[in-house]
Amino acid sequence: MTDKCYYIYIISDSAGETASKLAQAAMSQYATVNVALVRKTFVSEKKDLVEALERAKACNAIIIHTIISPEFVQFANQYCQENDLFCMDILSPVVNELAKRSGIDPTRLPGAMHSLNQEYFNRIAAMEFAVKYDDGKDPKGFLEADIVLLGVSRTSKTPLSLFLANKNLKVANLPLIPQAHIPKELWEVNPKKIVGLTNNPEILNKIRQERMKAYGLNPNTAYSDINKINEELAFANKLYEKLGCLVINVADLSIEETASIILQELNLEEYTYHG
Amino acid sequence: MTDKCYYIYIISDSAGETASKLAQAAMSQYATVNVALVRKTFVSEKKDLVEALERAKACNAIIIHTIISPEFVQFANQYCQENDLFCMDILSPVVNELAKRSGIDPTRLPGAMHSLNQEYFNRIAAMEFAVKYDDGKDPKGFLEADIVLLGVSRTSKTPLSLFLANKNLKVANLPLIPQAHIPKELWEVNPKKIVGLTNNPEILNKIRQERMKAYGLNPNTAYSDINKINEELAFANKLYEKLGCLVINVADLSIEETASIILQELNLEEYTYHG
């Protein structure tokens, strides 16, 4: 780890989520470099824009901006050019290209992505659905869900449900334990909506030992016993086969990666279509 | 709505989340234009990259790519130039600039942002925390939380908790109803960690009527009665004042916007620092 700190300044007329994602993707390539991410968000007045640019200049920051006002974009780009600052204008090239192709003007509303429209309310509803039908709380949710996730303990069911909810999908999940009763509703669900999650036994063993330690308990309980884990996985795999559902081993996958596979395999990518 | 459909192709060696955010921000500026978003993700072999570029070319797509291999980046950029395709290389300019400044090479691991490191596991834990301590289920969560959200029904407590969890923050929330008992743990929480959410009575009235309709119930119940709502809000505001916590009216705010304000006001933006 070097001592020097480098700065990335996000300047946005909205919440700055797009630019932050980019900054984080770039920063994650440098585990040993100190990078401070500073966000100047909801910049709606010229004076705020000027102040943000001046502060960025003071620490010779890498600037990433997402601004919809053409006047502000031009001002920011020109300021950076004149002051020899590294500046990435990520939003306006794509917005302008769509204007050129379609012949239609953009709405120019900052944060249009977060406008309180039907899609937004559907997303809120999907998140509430995920919480309501997490952990097999109510099997009725299976029949309403876009996706039903099954899996033994520690296969990312909850975070995966929430991540997919953020993509407007209604997700219910059910933990699998050999002794447990499988709700009859599961057999009424289209198998093409079901995803069976699995993991490598040695990984589950390690994760579960850590979990027990975190709870201040003996790490070597039945929960983390490798034979018990193998039994659970065998039970789960047999059920997945019987259901004829998609099976994903999450051992080396992040939730983003698992979600991406699910969207592709379940043909749910059309959900990202627009208009 | 015009009939013609325009294409945006995302090409990524990882889950394509960064480029998707940008595409969605741009698309949201054109409510009346048909834009199809196609993702070609986890491109790890040259033949997949070539195939993605050829498909993008076939529909004259706007291409946005996030690729970490310099060889692939160069190939993609050159292909687009030779074929006169609109191409935005968003990741490599920032990655290269950080390399230039720090003198350190990027790890060049695709999807480093999603690597299964401590930060990743903390985020998973934060999401599970949010589900566990949603809806005031267990007041013990207040004492462990980074943020405690309070609010009457329909002030976005649950989605906001989940959104902040995605930023590695442990969030517990408590619904406020005048008859309810306020758990004693709340008074042990640092008020600087508490956020009181409020909304305009007429908006709550409308949202709650819609909710009742969605449940197939009479929209004009006590739940949506404006006098009851005013009573609830007065109760909440009095509590917020007594606690001395931050108060946010979410009436015109999306969860992203509310979250952004919370991070700023509670000085939690350092959570986005790295290294």
mmCIF file of N, CA and C in Angstrom, chain A residues 1 6 17-18 21-22 25-30 33-37 39 41-42 60 62 68 86 88 90 93-95 97-99 101-102 104 106-109 112-114 116 120 123-124 127-128 131 134 154 158-159 162-163 167 254-257 260 272-275, chain B residues 1 6 17-18 21-22 25-30 33-37 39 41-42 60 62 68 86 88 90 93-95 97-99 101-102 104 106-109 112-114 116 120 123-124 128 131 134 154 158-159 162-163 167 254-257 260 272-275:
data_model
loop_
_atom_site.group_PDB
_atom_site.id
_atom_site.type_symbol
_atom_site.label_atom_id
_atom_site.label_comp_id
_atom_site.label_asym_id
_atom_site.label_seq_id
_atom_site.Cartn_x
_atom_site.Cartn_y
_atom_site.Cartn_z
ATOM 1 N N MET A 1 0.856 -1.201 0.000
ATOM 2 C CA MET A 1 0.000 0.000 0.000
ATOM 3 C C MET A 1 0.889 1.247 0.000
ATOM 4 N N TYR A 6 -4.932 9.004 -4.226
ATOM 5 C CA TYR A 6 -5.424 9.562 -5.484
ATOM 6 C C TYR A 6 -6.924 9.791 -5.339
ATOM 7 N N GLU A 17 -25.009 7.300 -9.160
ATOM 8 C CA GLU A 17 -24.861 5.842 -9.083
ATOM 9 C C GLU A 17 -24.074 5.270 -10.274
ATOM 10 N N THR A 18 -24.329 5.796 -11.448
ATOM 11 C CA THR A 18 -23.663 5.269 -12.652
ATOM 12 C C THR A 18 -22.156 5.510 -12.584
ATOM 13 N N LYS A 21 -20.412 3.375 -9.932
ATOM 14 C CA LYS A 21 -20.175 1.993 -10.378
ATOM 15 C C LYS A 21 -18.886 1.930 -11.191
ATOM 16 N N LEU A 22 -18.734 2.886 -12.099
ATOM 17 C CA LEU A 22 -17.540 2.899 -12.943
ATOM 18 C C LEU A 22 -16.286 3.111 -12.089
ATOM 19 N N ALA A 25 -15.465 -0.034 -10.248
ATOM 20 C CA ALA A 25 -14.912 -1.064 -11.135
ATOM 21 C C ALA A 25 -13.431 -0.779 -11.404
ATOM 22 N N ALA A 26 -13.103 0.494 -11.638
ATOM 23 C CA ALA A 26 -11.711 0.855 -11.905
ATOM 24 C C ALA A 26 -10.862 0.684 -10.644
ATOM 25 N N MET A 27 -11.382 1.172 -9.508
ATOM 26 C CA MET A 27 -10.644 1.089 -8.242
ATOM 27 C C MET A 27 -10.360 -0.351 -7.840
ATOM 28 N N SER A 28 -11.286 -1.245 -8.145
ATOM 29 C CA SER A 28 -11.110 -2.646 -7.719
ATOM 30 C C SER A 28 -9.953 -3.319 -8.458
ATOM 31 N N GLN A 29 -9.426 -2.654 -9.479
ATOM 32 C CA GLN A 29 -8.259 -3.170 -10.189
ATOM 33 C C GLN A 29 -6.955 -2.833 -9.454
ATOM 34 N N TYR A 30 -7.070 -2.020 -8.402
ATOM 35 C CA TYR A 30 -5.871 -1.551 -7.679
ATOM 36 C C TYR A 30 -6.034 -1.764 -6.185
ATOM 37 N N VAL A 33 -3.603 0.400 -4.038
ATOM 38 C CA VAL A 33 -3.503 1.854 -4.237
ATOM 39 C C VAL A 33 -4.624 2.534 -3.447
ATOM 40 N N ASN A 34 -4.264 3.599 -2.750
ATOM 41 C CA ASN A 34 -5.244 4.380 -2.003
ATOM 42 C C ASN A 34 -6.005 5.305 -2.930
ATOM 43 N N VAL A 35 -7.272 5.026 -3.129
ATOM 44 C CA VAL A 35 -8.067 5.932 -3.956
ATOM 45 C C VAL A 35 -9.262 6.395 -3.135
ATOM 46 N N ALA A 36 -9.438 7.706 -3.044
ATOM 47 C CA ALA A 36 -10.588 8.246 -2.323
ATOM 48 C C ALA A 36 -11.635 8.643 -3.348
ATOM 49 N N LEU A 37 -12.841 8.156 -3.110
ATOM 50 C CA LEU A 37 -13.943 8.459 -4.026
ATOM 51 C C LEU A 37 -14.783 9.554 -3.386
ATOM 52 N N ARG A 39 -18.044 12.119 -3.856
ATOM 53 C CA ARG A 39 -19.232 12.315 -4.689
ATOM 54 C C ARG A 39 -19.823 13.690 -4.457
ATOM 55 N N THR A 41 -23.109 15.158 -5.501
ATOM 56 C CA THR A 41 -24.346 14.730 -6.165
ATOM 57 C C THR A 41 -25.431 15.807 -6.109
ATOM 58 N N PHE A 42 -26.465 15.614 -6.906
ATOM 59 C CA PHE A 42 -27.592 16.539 -7.001
ATOM 60 C C PHE A 42 -27.136 17.972 -7.306
ATOM 61 N N ASN A 60 -6.254 17.556 -7.898
ATOM 62 C CA ASN A 60 -5.941 16.962 -9.208
ATOM 63 C C ASN A 60 -6.669 15.631 -9.390
ATOM 64 N N ILE A 62 -9.281 12.673 -10.720
ATOM 65 C CA ILE A 62 -9.868 12.103 -11.933
ATOM 66 C C ILE A 62 -11.355 12.429 -11.826
ATOM 67 N N ILE A 68 -26.954 15.966 -17.283
ATOM 68 C CA ILE A 68 -27.833 15.950 -18.450
ATOM 69 C C ILE A 68 -27.968 17.329 -19.132
ATOM 70 N N PHE A 86 -8.125 15.408 -15.873
ATOM 71 C CA PHE A 86 -8.646 14.209 -16.533
ATOM 72 C C PHE A 86 -10.155 14.151 -16.290
ATOM 73 N N MET A 88 -13.954 12.359 -17.538
ATOM 74 C CA MET A 88 -14.748 11.469 -18.373
ATOM 75 C C MET A 88 -16.205 11.885 -18.309
ATOM 76 N N ILE A 90 -19.405 10.577 -19.205
ATOM 77 C CA ILE A 90 -19.895 9.273 -19.660
ATOM 78 C C ILE A 90 -21.330 9.303 -20.164
ATOM 79 N N PRO A 93 -22.329 11.383 -24.286
ATOM 80 C CA PRO A 93 -22.120 10.768 -25.607
ATOM 81 C C PRO A 93 -23.238 9.792 -25.992
ATOM 82 N N VAL A 94 -23.687 8.976 -25.046
ATOM 83 C CA VAL A 94 -24.744 8.005 -25.357
ATOM 84 C C VAL A 94 -26.082 8.713 -25.558
ATOM 85 N N VAL A 95 -26.371 9.690 -24.687
ATOM 86 C CA VAL A 95 -27.621 10.456 -24.812
ATOM 87 C C VAL A 95 -27.675 11.168 -26.164
ATOM 88 N N GLU A 97 -26.051 10.416 -28.909
ATOM 89 C CA GLU A 97 -26.123 9.467 -30.008
ATOM 90 C C GLU A 97 -27.570 8.984 -30.212
ATOM 91 N N LEU A 98 -28.276 8.750 -29.094
ATOM 92 C CA LEU A 98 -29.682 8.336 -29.206
ATOM 93 C C LEU A 98 -30.529 9.460 -29.811
ATOM 94 N N ALA A 99 -30.210 10.707 -29.477
ATOM 95 C CA ALA A 99 -30.936 11.852 -30.049
ATOM 96 C C ALA A 99 -30.714 11.909 -31.551
ATOM 97 N N ARG A 101 -29.857 9.480 -33.593
ATOM 98 C CA ARG A 101 -30.468 8.361 -34.304
ATOM 99 C C ARG A 101 -31.988 8.449 -34.352
ATOM 100 N N SER A 102 -32.595 8.837 -33.230
ATOM 101 C CA SER A 102 -34.061 8.795 -33.167
ATOM 102 C C SER A 102 -34.700 10.095 -33.631
ATOM 103 N N ILE A 104 -35.278 12.426 -31.738
ATOM 104 C CA ILE A 104 -36.112 12.872 -30.605
ATOM 105 C C ILE A 104 -35.211 13.461 -29.524
ATOM 106 N N PRO A 106 -33.893 14.346 -25.809
ATOM 107 C CA PRO A 106 -33.991 13.739 -24.474
ATOM 108 C C PRO A 106 -34.856 14.615 -23.574
ATOM 109 N N THR A 107 -35.426 14.025 -22.523
ATOM 110 C CA THR A 107 -36.286 14.812 -21.636
ATOM 111 C C THR A 107 -35.471 15.834 -20.853
ATOM 112 N N ARG A 108 -34.163 15.569 -20.731
ATOM 113 C CA ARG A 108 -33.263 16.469 -19.983
ATOM 114 C C ARG A 108 -33.647 16.615 -18.519
ATOM 115 N N LEU A 109 -34.365 15.648 -17.981
ATOM 116 C CA LEU A 109 -34.660 15.686 -16.548
ATOM 117 C C LEU A 109 -33.547 14.951 -15.816
ATOM 118 N N ALA A 112 -33.616 10.991 -14.372
ATOM 119 C CA ALA A 112 -34.818 10.399 -14.969
ATOM 120 C C ALA A 112 -34.888 8.908 -14.661
ATOM 121 N N MET A 113 -33.694 8.314 -14.483
ATOM 122 C CA MET A 113 -33.627 6.883 -14.168
ATOM 123 C C MET A 113 -34.359 6.574 -12.864
ATOM 124 N N HIS A 114 -34.396 7.574 -11.984
ATOM 125 C CA HIS A 114 -35.035 7.352 -10.687
ATOM 126 C C HIS A 114 -36.418 7.974 -10.618
ATOM 127 N N LEU A 116 -40.260 8.608 -10.410
ATOM 128 C CA LEU A 116 -41.217 7.823 -9.629
ATOM 129 C C LEU A 116 -42.338 7.333 -10.537
ATOM 130 N N TYR A 120 -40.587 2.188 -11.327
ATOM 131 C CA TYR A 120 -40.011 2.413 -10.004
ATOM 132 C C TYR A 120 -40.856 1.729 -8.926
ATOM 133 N N ARG A 123 -40.473 -1.913 -8.852
ATOM 134 C CA ARG A 123 -39.221 -2.325 -8.245
ATOM 135 C C ARG A 123 -39.342 -2.340 -6.714
ATOM 136 N N ILE A 124 -39.980 -1.282 -6.173
ATOM 137 C CA ILE A 124 -40.217 -1.219 -4.729
ATOM 138 C C ILE A 124 -41.038 -2.444 -4.300
ATOM 139 N N MET A 127 -38.974 -5.553 -4.195
ATOM 140 C CA MET A 127 -38.097 -5.634 -3.021
ATOM 141 C C MET A 127 -38.894 -6.066 -1.792
ATOM 142 N N GLU A 128 -40.097 -5.519 -1.666
ATOM 143 C CA GLU A 128 -40.934 -5.902 -0.533
ATOM 144 C C GLU A 128 -41.357 -7.375 -0.644
ATOM 145 N N VAL A 131 -38.523 -9.630 0.570
ATOM 146 C CA VAL A 131 -38.414 -9.702 2.029
ATOM 147 C C VAL A 131 -39.553 -10.550 2.599
ATOM 148 N N ASP A 134 -38.969 -14.297 1.736
ATOM 149 C CA ASP A 134 -37.626 -14.818 2.001
ATOM 150 C C ASP A 134 -37.731 -16.030 2.913
ATOM 151 N N ARG A 154 -26.514 -21.208 3.271
ATOM 152 C CA ARG A 154 -25.279 -20.572 2.789
ATOM 153 C C ARG A 154 -25.026 -20.788 1.292
ATOM 154 N N THR A 158 -30.748 -15.308 0.073
ATOM 155 C CA THR A 158 -31.315 -13.995 0.426
ATOM 156 C C THR A 158 -30.701 -12.851 -0.383
ATOM 157 N N PRO A 159 -29.371 -12.691 -0.391
ATOM 158 C CA PRO A 159 -28.819 -11.571 -1.180
ATOM 159 C C PRO A 159 -29.137 -11.687 -2.671
ATOM 160 N N LEU A 162 -32.627 -10.401 -3.249
ATOM 161 C CA LEU A 162 -32.696 -8.942 -3.170
ATOM 162 C C LEU A 162 -32.086 -8.308 -4.406
ATOM 163 N N PHE A 163 -30.993 -8.888 -4.882
ATOM 164 C CA PHE A 163 -30.337 -8.348 -6.071
ATOM 165 C C PHE A 163 -31.265 -8.451 -7.281
ATOM 166 N N LYS A 167 -33.895 -5.712 -9.957
ATOM 167 C CA LYS A 167 -34.109 -5.762 -11.403
ATOM 168 C C LYS A 167 -35.585 -6.018 -11.716
ATOM 169 N N SER A 254 -19.992 -14.631 -7.593
ATOM 170 C CA SER A 254 -20.563 -13.570 -6.768
ATOM 171 C C SER A 254 -22.062 -13.527 -7.062
ATOM 172 N N ILE A 255 -22.822 -12.803 -6.245
ATOM 173 C CA ILE A 255 -24.265 -12.733 -6.509
ATOM 174 C C ILE A 255 -24.545 -12.083 -7.856
ATOM 175 N N GLU A 256 -23.732 -11.088 -8.250
ATOM 176 C CA GLU A 256 -23.915 -10.448 -9.557
ATOM 177 C C GLU A 256 -23.756 -11.468 -10.672
ATOM 178 N N GLU A 257 -22.756 -12.329 -10.510
ATOM 179 C CA GLU A 257 -22.493 -13.324 -11.539
ATOM 180 C C GLU A 257 -23.596 -14.381 -11.583
ATOM 181 N N SER A 260 -26.650 -12.909 -13.177
ATOM 182 C CA SER A 260 -26.480 -12.763 -14.617
ATOM 183 C C SER A 260 -26.768 -14.094 -15.322
ATOM 184 N N THR A 272 -34.964 -6.247 -19.144
ATOM 185 C CA THR A 272 -34.163 -5.037 -19.211
ATOM 186 C C THR A 272 -34.547 -4.208 -20.433
ATOM 187 N N TYR A 273 -35.472 -4.690 -21.240
ATOM 188 C CA TYR A 273 -35.909 -3.916 -22.398
ATOM 189 C C TYR A 273 -36.719 -2.713 -21.944
ATOM 190 N N HIS A 274 -36.809 -1.796 -22.819
ATOM 191 C CA HIS A 274 -37.348 -0.500 -22.451
ATOM 192 C C HIS A 274 -38.297 -0.035 -23.543
ATOM 193 N N GLY A 275 -39.329 0.665 -23.167
ATOM 194 C CA GLY A 275 -40.195 1.292 -24.182
ATOM 195 C C GLY A 275 -41.313 0.355 -24.595
ATOM 196 N N MET B 1 -44.746 6.924 -29.362
ATOM 197 C CA MET B 1 -43.777 5.814 -29.471
ATOM 198 C C MET B 1 -43.518 5.508 -30.947
ATOM 199 N N TYR B 6 -34.004 0.847 -31.520
ATOM 200 C CA TYR B 6 -32.558 1.092 -31.508
ATOM 201 C C TYR B 6 -31.928 0.124 -30.516
ATOM 202 N N GLU B 17 -22.615 -4.809 -15.113
ATOM 203 C CA GLU B 17 -23.447 -3.929 -14.294
ATOM 204 C C GLU B 17 -23.159 -2.436 -14.529
ATOM 205 N N THR B 18 -21.891 -2.107 -14.677
ATOM 206 C CA THR B 18 -21.515 -0.696 -14.859
ATOM 207 C C THR B 18 -22.088 -0.154 -16.159
ATOM 208 N N LYS B 21 -25.890 0.261 -16.098
ATOM 209 C CA LYS B 21 -26.316 1.465 -15.385
ATOM 210 C C LYS B 21 -26.278 2.664 -16.323
ATOM 211 N N LEU B 22 -25.183 2.766 -17.086
ATOM 212 C CA LEU B 22 -25.029 3.883 -18.007
ATOM 213 C C LEU B 22 -26.101 3.811 -19.091
ATOM 214 N N ALA B 25 -29.405 4.875 -17.684
ATOM 215 C CA ALA B 25 -29.462 6.320 -17.452
ATOM 216 C C ALA B 25 -29.743 7.041 -18.760
ATOM 217 N N ALA B 26 -29.090 6.609 -19.840
ATOM 218 C CA ALA B 26 -29.295 7.253 -21.141
ATOM 219 C C ALA B 26 -30.694 6.956 -21.677
ATOM 220 N N MET B 27 -31.115 5.681 -21.573
ATOM 221 C CA MET B 27 -32.433 5.287 -22.082
ATOM 222 C C MET B 27 -33.569 6.005 -21.363
ATOM 223 N N SER B 28 -33.372 6.274 -20.072
ATOM 224 C CA SER B 28 -34.446 6.897 -19.305
ATOM 225 C C SER B 28 -34.708 8.334 -19.760
ATOM 226 N N GLN B 29 -33.819 8.858 -20.592
ATOM 227 C CA GLN B 29 -34.027 10.195 -21.159
ATOM 228 C C GLN B 29 -34.974 10.155 -22.358
ATOM 229 N N TYR B 30 -35.336 8.955 -22.804
ATOM 230 C CA TYR B 30 -36.156 8.796 -24.013
ATOM 231 C C TYR B 30 -37.334 7.875 -23.744
ATOM 232 N N VAL B 33 -38.924 6.402 -26.991
ATOM 233 C CA VAL B 33 -38.097 5.732 -27.999
ATOM 234 C C VAL B 33 -37.883 4.278 -27.576
ATOM 235 N N ASN B 34 -38.053 3.384 -28.541
ATOM 236 C CA ASN B 34 -37.839 1.965 -28.277
ATOM 237 C C ASN B 34 -36.354 1.645 -28.301
ATOM 238 N N VAL B 35 -35.798 1.318 -27.163
ATOM 239 C CA VAL B 35 -34.391 0.929 -27.138
ATOM 240 C C VAL B 35 -34.289 -0.464 -26.529
ATOM 241 N N ALA B 36 -33.648 -1.370 -27.243
ATOM 242 C CA ALA B 36 -33.456 -2.710 -26.712
ATOM 243 C C ALA B 36 -32.034 -2.802 -26.174
ATOM 244 N N LEU B 37 -31.940 -3.255 -24.933
ATOM 245 C CA LEU B 37 -30.630 -3.388 -24.294
ATOM 246 C C LEU B 37 -30.228 -4.854 -24.352
ATOM 247 N N ARG B 39 -27.219 -7.643 -23.525
ATOM 248 C CA ARG B 39 -25.988 -7.801 -22.751
ATOM 249 C C ARG B 39 -25.237 -9.041 -23.193
ATOM 250 N N THR B 41 -22.358 -10.841 -21.643
ATOM 251 C CA THR B 41 -21.539 -10.761 -20.430
ATOM 252 C C THR B 41 -20.595 -11.957 -20.289
ATOM 253 N N PHE B 42 -19.656 -11.827 -19.387
ATOM 254 C CA PHE B 42 -18.647 -12.872 -19.121
ATOM 255 C C PHE B 42 -17.911 -13.285 -20.390
ATOM 256 N N ASN B 60 -26.458 -2.423 -36.066
ATOM 257 C CA ASN B 60 -25.887 -1.076 -35.928
ATOM 258 C C ASN B 60 -26.072 -0.531 -34.506
ATOM 259 N N ILE B 62 -25.422 0.778 -30.627
ATOM 260 C CA ILE B 62 -24.526 1.601 -29.819
ATOM 261 C C ILE B 62 -23.821 0.616 -28.895
ATOM 262 N N ILE B 68 -11.345 -5.585 -19.304
ATOM 263 C CA ILE B 68 -10.088 -5.242 -18.637
ATOM 264 C C ILE B 68 -8.848 -5.677 -19.429
ATOM 265 N N PHE B 86 -20.648 3.076 -33.300
ATOM 266 C CA PHE B 86 -20.517 3.934 -32.130
ATOM 267 C C PHE B 86 -20.098 3.075 -30.942
ATOM 268 N N MET B 88 -18.414 3.060 -26.910
ATOM 269 C CA MET B 88 -17.887 3.736 -25.722
ATOM 270 C C MET B 88 -17.108 2.749 -24.876
ATOM 271 N N ILE B 90 -15.719 2.514 -21.587
ATOM 272 C CA ILE B 90 -15.804 3.332 -20.368
ATOM 273 C C ILE B 90 -14.797 2.934 -19.291
ATOM 274 N N PRO B 93 -10.202 3.891 -19.906
ATOM 275 C CA PRO B 93 -9.592 5.212 -19.678
ATOM 276 C C PRO B 93 -9.300 5.486 -18.192
ATOM 277 N N VAL B 94 -10.251 5.132 -17.318
ATOM 278 C CA VAL B 94 -10.042 5.390 -15.881
ATOM 279 C C VAL B 94 -8.974 4.440 -15.318
ATOM 280 N N VAL B 95 -9.032 3.171 -15.729
ATOM 281 C CA VAL B 95 -8.033 2.190 -15.272
ATOM 282 C C VAL B 95 -6.625 2.618 -15.697
ATOM 283 N N GLU B 97 -5.593 5.625 -16.472
ATOM 284 C CA GLU B 97 -5.189 6.858 -15.801
ATOM 285 C C GLU B 97 -4.667 6.555 -14.395
ATOM 286 N N LEU B 98 -5.330 5.641 -13.689
ATOM 287 C CA LEU B 98 -4.855 5.255 -12.352
ATOM 288 C C LEU B 98 -3.493 4.572 -12.435
ATOM 289 N N ALA B 99 -3.275 3.780 -13.484
ATOM 290 C CA ALA B 99 -1.971 3.118 -13.674
ATOM 291 C C ALA B 99 -0.884 4.169 -13.885
ATOM 292 N N ARG B 101 -0.872 7.328 -12.994
ATOM 293 C CA ARG B 101 -0.614 8.148 -11.811
ATOM 294 C C ARG B 101 0.110 7.386 -10.711
ATOM 295 N N SER B 102 -0.319 6.131 -10.486
ATOM 296 C CA SER B 102 0.231 5.386 -9.347
ATOM 297 C C SER B 102 1.492 4.617 -9.709
ATOM 298 N N ILE B 104 1.435 1.738 -10.742
ATOM 299 C CA ILE B 104 1.139 0.342 -10.382
ATOM 300 C C ILE B 104 0.217 -0.264 -11.445
ATOM 301 N N PRO B 106 -2.731 -2.531 -13.002
ATOM 302 C CA PRO B 106 -4.002 -3.081 -12.529
ATOM 303 C C PRO B 106 -3.900 -4.601 -12.430
ATOM 304 N N THR B 107 -4.754 -5.204 -11.605
ATOM 305 C CA THR B 107 -4.682 -6.661 -11.450
ATOM 306 C C THR B 107 -5.113 -7.360 -12.739
ATOM 307 N N ARG B 108 -5.899 -6.658 -13.565
ATOM 308 C CA ARG B 108 -6.395 -7.224 -14.831
ATOM 309 C C ARG B 108 -7.274 -8.446 -14.624
ATOM 310 N N LEU B 109 -7.865 -8.579 -13.453
ATOM 311 C CA LEU B 109 -8.810 -9.670 -13.243
ATOM 312 C C LEU B 109 -10.197 -9.172 -13.612
ATOM 313 N N ALA B 112 -13.200 -7.817 -10.987
ATOM 314 C CA ALA B 112 -12.527 -7.673 -9.694
ATOM 315 C C ALA B 112 -13.470 -7.037 -8.682
ATOM 316 N N MET B 113 -14.411 -6.228 -9.200
ATOM 317 C CA MET B 113 -15.383 -5.564 -8.330
ATOM 318 C C MET B 113 -16.214 -6.597 -7.561
ATOM 319 N N HIS B 114 -16.397 -7.757 -8.170
ATOM 320 C CA HIS B 114 -17.219 -8.789 -7.536
ATOM 321 C C HIS B 114 -16.375 -9.875 -6.878
ATOM 322 N N LEU B 116 -14.629 -12.258 -4.346
ATOM 323 C CA LEU B 116 -15.220 -12.755 -3.103
ATOM 324 C C LEU B 116 -14.290 -12.428 -1.932
ATOM 325 N N TYR B 120 -16.950 -8.050 0.040
ATOM 326 C CA TYR B 120 -18.090 -8.763 -0.536
ATOM 327 C C TYR B 120 -18.889 -9.461 0.555
ATOM 328 N N ARG B 123 -20.876 -7.202 2.617
ATOM 329 C CA ARG B 123 -22.089 -6.731 1.924
ATOM 330 C C ARG B 123 -23.198 -7.780 2.041
ATOM 331 N N ILE B 124 -22.822 -9.045 1.861
ATOM 332 C CA ILE B 124 -23.798 -10.129 2.011
ATOM 333 C C ILE B 124 -24.376 -10.089 3.434
ATOM 334 N N GLU B 128 -28.293 -9.531 4.699
ATOM 335 C CA GLU B 128 -28.998 -10.453 5.603
ATOM 336 C C GLU B 128 -29.445 -9.729 6.877
ATOM 337 N N VAL B 131 -32.671 -7.807 6.167
ATOM 338 C CA VAL B 131 -33.863 -8.662 6.133
ATOM 339 C C VAL B 131 -34.234 -9.094 7.561
ATOM 340 N N ASP B 134 -35.665 -6.056 9.533
ATOM 341 C CA ASP B 134 -36.680 -5.263 8.833
ATOM 342 C C ASP B 134 -37.933 -5.195 9.706
ATOM 343 N N ARG B 154 -45.451 3.091 4.456
ATOM 344 C CA ARG B 154 -45.298 3.650 3.100
ATOM 345 C C ARG B 154 -44.361 4.867 3.051
ATOM 346 N N THR B 158 -38.333 -0.355 3.895
ATOM 347 C CA THR B 158 -37.731 -1.626 3.487
ATOM 348 C C THR B 158 -36.802 -1.470 2.275
ATOM 349 N N PRO B 159 -37.286 -0.907 1.151
ATOM 350 C CA PRO B 159 -36.364 -0.779 0.004
ATOM 351 C C PRO B 159 -35.147 0.083 0.316
ATOM 352 N N LEU B 162 -32.608 -1.994 2.148
ATOM 353 C CA LEU B 162 -31.925 -2.930 1.256
ATOM 354 C C LEU B 162 -30.923 -2.203 0.377
ATOM 355 N N PHE B 163 -31.312 -1.023 -0.084
ATOM 356 C CA PHE B 163 -30.414 -0.244 -0.941
ATOM 357 C C PHE B 163 -29.150 0.144 -0.170
ATOM 358 N N LYS B 167 -24.661 -1.027 0.066
ATOM 359 C CA LYS B 167 -23.490 -0.170 0.248
ATOM 360 C C LYS B 167 -22.760 -0.549 1.536
ATOM 361 N N SER B 254 -36.693 9.468 -4.788
ATOM 362 C CA SER B 254 -36.555 8.035 -5.033
ATOM 363 C C SER B 254 -35.678 7.473 -3.916
ATOM 364 N N ILE B 255 -35.615 6.142 -3.804
ATOM 365 C CA ILE B 255 -34.770 5.566 -2.750
ATOM 366 C C ILE B 255 -33.304 5.929 -2.959
ATOM 367 N N GLU B 256 -32.864 5.991 -4.219
ATOM 368 C CA GLU B 256 -31.471 6.369 -4.502
ATOM 369 C C GLU B 256 -31.194 7.774 -3.974
ATOM 370 N N GLU B 257 -32.164 8.665 -4.187
ATOM 371 C CA GLU B 257 -31.976 10.043 -3.748
ATOM 372 C C GLU B 257 -31.999 10.151 -2.221
ATOM 373 N N SER B 260 -28.793 8.807 -0.841
ATOM 374 C CA SER B 260 -27.697 9.737 -1.067
ATOM 375 C C SER B 260 -27.683 10.835 0.004
ATOM 376 N N THR B 272 -17.452 4.758 1.086
ATOM 377 C CA THR B 272 -17.148 4.512 -0.319
ATOM 378 C C THR B 272 -15.648 4.607 -0.559
ATOM 379 N N TYR B 273 -14.874 4.934 0.474
ATOM 380 C CA TYR B 273 -13.429 5.001 0.300
ATOM 381 C C TYR B 273 -12.865 3.605 0.124
ATOM 382 N N HIS B 274 -11.699 3.566 -0.398
ATOM 383 C CA HIS B 274 -11.116 2.296 -0.813
ATOM 384 C C HIS B 274 -9.654 2.283 -0.424
ATOM 385 N N GLY B 275 -9.162 1.131 -0.103
ATOM 386 C CA GLY B 275 -7.718 1.003 0.131
ATOM 387 C C GLY B 275 -7.371 1.243 1.584
#
